[in-house]
PDB file of C-alpha atoms in Angstrom:
ATOM      1  CA  GLN T 655       6.317 -15.975 -10.060  1.00 92.00           C
ATOM      2  CA  VAL T 656       4.855 -13.430  -7.692  1.00 94.00           C
ATOM      3  CA  GLN T 657       6.946 -12.467  -4.714  1.00 95.00           C
ATOM      4  CA  LEU T 658       6.136 -10.124  -1.867  1.00 96.00           C
ATOM      5  CA  VAL T 659       8.997  -9.494   0.519  1.00 95.00           C
ATOM      6  CA  GLU T 660       8.294  -7.592   3.711  1.00 95.00           C
ATOM      7  CA  SER T 661      10.832  -5.935   5.952  1.00 94.00           C
ATOM      8  CA  GLY T 662      11.050  -3.456   8.802  1.00 95.00           C
ATOM      9  CA  GLY T 663       9.310  -5.075  11.724  1.00 93.00           C
ATOM     10  CA  GLY T 664      10.687  -5.018  15.231  1.00 97.00           C
ATOM     11  CA  LEU T 665      10.173  -4.340  18.919  1.00 97.00           C
ATOM     12  CA  VAL T 666       9.506  -0.762  19.980  1.00 98.00           C
ATOM     13  CA  GLN T 667       7.966   1.118  22.859  1.00 98.00           C
ATOM     14  CA  ALA T 668       4.598   2.799  22.836  1.00 98.00           C
ATOM     15  CA  GLY T 669       4.782   6.134  21.055  1.00 98.00           C
ATOM     16  CA  ASP T 670       7.671   5.070  18.835  1.00 98.00           C
ATOM     17  CA  SER T 671       7.672   4.733  15.068  1.00 98.00           C
ATOM     18  CA  LEU T 672       8.430   1.946  12.611  1.00 98.00           C
ATOM     19  CA  ARG T 673       8.531   1.747   8.849  1.00 98.00           C
ATOM     20  CA  LEU T 674       7.531  -1.397   7.024  1.00 98.00           C
ATOM     21  CA  SER T 675       8.323  -2.092   3.400  1.00 98.00           C
ATOM     22  CA  CYS T 676       6.979  -4.575   0.879  1.00 98.00           C
ATOM     23  CA  ALA T 677       8.780  -5.202  -2.387  1.00 97.00           C
ATOM     24  CA  ALA T 678       6.676  -6.818  -5.086  1.00 96.00           C
ATOM     25  CA  SER T 679       7.801  -8.654  -8.192  1.00 94.00           C
ATOM     26  CA  GLY T 680       6.244 -10.793 -10.865  1.00 93.00           C
ATOM     27  CA  LEU T 681       2.787  -9.262 -10.597  1.00 91.00           C
ATOM     28  CA  PRO T 682       0.571 -10.435 -13.446  1.00 90.00           C
ATOM     29  CA  TRP T 683      -1.818  -7.510 -13.571  1.00 88.00           C
ATOM     30  CA  ARG T 684      -1.682  -4.084 -15.070  1.00 88.00           C
ATOM     31  CA  GLU T 685      -4.106  -2.643 -12.518  1.00 89.00           C
ATOM     32  CA  TYR T 686      -3.809  -3.806  -8.950  1.00 92.00           C
ATOM     33  CA  ALA T 687      -3.932  -2.824  -5.323  1.00 95.00           C
ATOM     34  CA  MET T 688      -1.542  -3.480  -2.506  1.00 96.00           C
ATOM     35  CA  ALA T 689      -2.461  -3.618   1.136  1.00 97.00           C
ATOM     36  CA  TRP T 690      -1.322  -4.290   4.657  1.00 98.00           C
ATOM     37  CA  PHE T 691      -3.228  -6.578   6.961  1.00 98.00           C
ATOM     38  CA  ARG T 692      -2.294  -7.599  10.467  1.00 98.00           C
ATOM     39  CA  GLN T 693      -3.025 -10.488  12.752  1.00 98.00           C
ATOM     40  CA  ALA T 694      -2.620 -10.441  16.511  1.00 97.00           C
ATOM     41  CA  PRO T 695      -2.395 -13.676  18.531  1.00 93.00           C
ATOM     42  CA  GLY T 696      -5.782 -15.281  18.853  1.00 95.00           C
ATOM     43  CA  LYS T 697      -7.450 -12.777  16.561  1.00 97.00           C
ATOM     44  CA  GLU T 698      -8.542 -12.740  12.955  1.00 97.00           C
ATOM     45  CA  ARG T 699      -6.489 -11.074  10.290  1.00 97.00           C
ATOM     46  CA  GLU T 700      -7.654  -7.489   9.891  1.00 98.00           C
ATOM     47  CA  PHE T 701      -7.307  -4.781   7.290  1.00 98.00           C
ATOM     48  CA  VAL T 702      -4.913  -1.927   7.959  1.00 98.00           C
ATOM     49  CA  VAL T 703      -4.472   0.075   4.769  1.00 98.00           C
ATOM     50  CA  ALA T 704      -4.590  -0.292   0.990  1.00 97.00           C
ATOM     51  CA  VAL T 705      -3.433   1.635  -2.043  1.00 95.00           C
ATOM     52  CA  ARG T 706      -4.530   1.411  -5.640  1.00 93.00           C
ATOM     53  CA  TRP T 707      -1.218   1.264  -7.410  1.00 90.00           C
ATOM     54  CA  SER T 708      -1.831   3.282 -10.549  1.00 89.00           C
ATOM     55  CA  GLY T 709      -3.953   6.103  -9.167  1.00 87.00           C
ATOM     56  CA  GLY T 710      -2.613   6.148  -5.631  1.00 89.00           C
ATOM     57  CA  ASP T 711      -5.994   6.160  -3.883  1.00 94.00           C
ATOM     58  CA  THR T 712      -5.542   5.109  -0.280  1.00 96.00           C
ATOM     59  CA  TYR T 713      -7.857   3.505   2.244  1.00 96.00           C
ATOM     60  CA  TYR T 714      -7.223   3.268   5.976  1.00 97.00           C
ATOM     61  CA  ALA T 715      -8.762   1.365   8.832  1.00 97.00           C
ATOM     62  CA  ASP T 716     -10.214   3.742  11.410  1.00 97.00           C
ATOM     63  CA  SER T 717      -7.883   2.354  14.058  1.00 97.00           C
ATOM     64  CA  VAL T 718      -4.784   3.642  12.239  1.00 98.00           C
ATOM     65  CA  LYS T 719      -6.007   6.836  10.603  1.00 98.00           C
ATOM     66  CA  GLY T 720      -3.804   9.772  11.496  1.00 97.00           C
ATOM     67  CA  ARG T 721      -1.004   7.512  12.750  1.00 98.00           C
ATOM     68  CA  PHE T 722      -0.107   5.314   9.777  1.00 98.00           C
ATOM     69  CA  THR T 723       0.776   6.497   6.285  1.00 98.00           C
ATOM     70  CA  ILE T 724       1.100   4.340   3.214  1.00 97.00           C
ATOM     71  CA  SER T 725       3.298   5.334   0.293  1.00 95.00           C
ATOM     72  CA  ARG T 726       4.529   3.710  -2.863  1.00 94.00           C
ATOM     73  CA  ASP T 727       7.626   3.807  -5.003  1.00 93.00           C
ATOM     74  CA  LYS T 728       6.325   2.894  -8.424  1.00 91.00           C
ATOM     75  CA  ALA T 729       9.792   2.633  -9.944  1.00 92.00           C
ATOM     76  CA  LYS T 730      10.806  -0.002  -7.403  1.00 93.00           C
ATOM     77  CA  ASN T 731       7.345  -1.540  -7.054  1.00 93.00           C
ATOM     78  CA  THR T 732       7.694  -1.126  -3.324  1.00 96.00           C
ATOM     79  CA  MET T 733       5.136  -0.094  -0.744  1.00 96.00           C
ATOM     80  CA  HIS T 734       6.004   1.500   2.572  1.00 97.00           C
ATOM     81  CA  LEU T 735       4.005   1.825   5.748  1.00 98.00           C
ATOM     82  CA  GLN T 736       5.102   4.546   8.125  1.00 98.00           C
ATOM     83  CA  MET T 737       3.690   3.787  11.547  1.00 98.00           C
ATOM     84  CA  ASN T 738       3.824   6.580  14.115  1.00 98.00           C
ATOM     85  CA  SER T 739       2.522   6.855  17.662  1.00 98.00           C
ATOM     86  CA  LEU T 740       2.483   3.090  17.969  1.00 98.00           C
ATOM     87  CA  LYS T 741       0.305   1.525  20.636  1.00 98.00           C
ATOM     88  CA  PRO T 742       0.501  -1.882  22.311  1.00 97.00           C
ATOM     89  CA  GLU T 743      -2.673  -2.847  20.451  1.00 97.00           C
ATOM     90  CA  ASP T 744      -0.770  -2.443  17.178  1.00 98.00           C
ATOM     91  CA  THR T 745       1.233  -5.534  18.108  1.00 98.00           C
ATOM     92  CA  ALA T 746       0.695  -8.131  15.383  1.00 98.00           C
ATOM     93  CA  VAL T 747       2.209  -9.871  12.428  1.00 98.00           C
ATOM     94  CA  TYR T 748       1.848  -7.511   9.487  1.00 98.00           C
ATOM     95  CA  TYR T 749       1.221  -9.002   6.065  1.00 98.00           C
ATOM     96  CA  CYS T 750       1.635  -7.415   2.683  1.00 98.00           C
ATOM     97  CA  ALA T 751      -0.931  -8.459   0.083  1.00 97.00           C
ATOM     98  CA  THR T 752      -1.790  -7.738  -3.505  1.00 96.00           C
ATOM     99  CA  GLY T 753      -4.743  -8.385  -5.739  1.00 94.00           C
ATOM    100  CA  ARG T 754      -6.229  -7.356  -9.030  1.00 93.00           C
ATOM    101  CA  ARG T 755      -7.749  -3.957  -8.487  1.00 84.00           C
ATOM    102  CA  PRO T 756     -10.642  -4.527  -6.075  1.00 83.00           C
ATOM    103  CA  ILE T 757     -13.663  -2.296  -6.064  1.00 84.00           C
ATOM    104  CA  VAL T 758     -13.646   0.353  -3.359  1.00 85.00           C
ATOM    105  CA  SER T 759     -16.138  -1.493  -1.196  1.00 87.00           C
ATOM    106  CA  ALA T 760     -13.901  -4.566  -1.199  1.00 91.00           C
ATOM    107  CA  VAL T 761     -10.459  -3.108  -0.483  1.00 93.00           C
ATOM    108  CA  ALA T 762     -10.668  -4.181   3.152  1.00 94.00           C
ATOM    109  CA  ASN T 763     -11.744  -7.724   2.312  1.00 95.00           C
ATOM    110  CA  LEU T 764      -9.086 -10.426   2.603  1.00 95.00           C
ATOM    111  CA  ASN T 765     -10.653 -12.269  -0.310  1.00 95.00           C
ATOM    112  CA  SER T 766      -9.803  -9.372  -2.626  1.00 95.00           C
ATOM    113  CA  TYR T 767      -6.112 -10.247  -2.391  1.00 96.00           C
ATOM    114  CA  THR T 768      -4.502 -13.147  -4.171  1.00 96.00           C
ATOM    115  CA  TYR T 769      -0.895 -13.044  -3.067  1.00 96.00           C
ATOM    116  CA  TRP T 770       0.492 -12.608   0.431  1.00 97.00           C
ATOM    117  CA  GLY T 771       3.897 -12.019   1.951  1.00 97.00           C
ATOM    118  CA  GLN T 772       5.366 -14.081   4.739  1.00 96.00           C
ATOM    119  CA  GLY T 773       4.630 -11.475   7.403  1.00 96.00           C
ATOM    120  CA  THR T 774       6.770  -9.348   9.669  1.00 97.00           C
ATOM    121  CA  GLN T 775       6.364  -9.063  13.425  1.00 97.00           C
ATOM    122  CA  VAL T 776       5.640  -5.710  15.021  1.00 98.00           C
ATOM    123  CA  SER T 777       5.704  -5.663  18.809  1.00 98.00           C
ATOM    124  CA  VAL T 778       4.890  -2.569  20.844  1.00 98.00           C
ATOM    125  CA  SER T 779       5.567  -2.578  24.559  1.00 97.00           C
ATOM    126  CA  SER T 780       3.761  -0.332  27.006  1.00 93.00           C
TER     127      SER T 780
END
């Protein structure tokens, strides 16, 4: 049984930092990717960042490049998202997702991911 458990959300002020984590278990693939998506109220779920687990290749949305950093702890099968210089527009529910290794052109596509976490709220006040 696949489980993705997110943690680390909260309420911060603009310019602050937060660190999200996603612990994965029960994954059925040998090669896979993990990603963060986010969904703000009234908006569609959007891609934030992804990492190919074995090789460590990372992919970022333009809106977070230079501010967010993804990392992985392979021993614990846990992914972390360090979010710095947070802005009010970063406010959203952040979802962890995983899927069998998508091709590079599809890493930002929701349909590339099979399993999703329950989400964690990130709120940034101005």
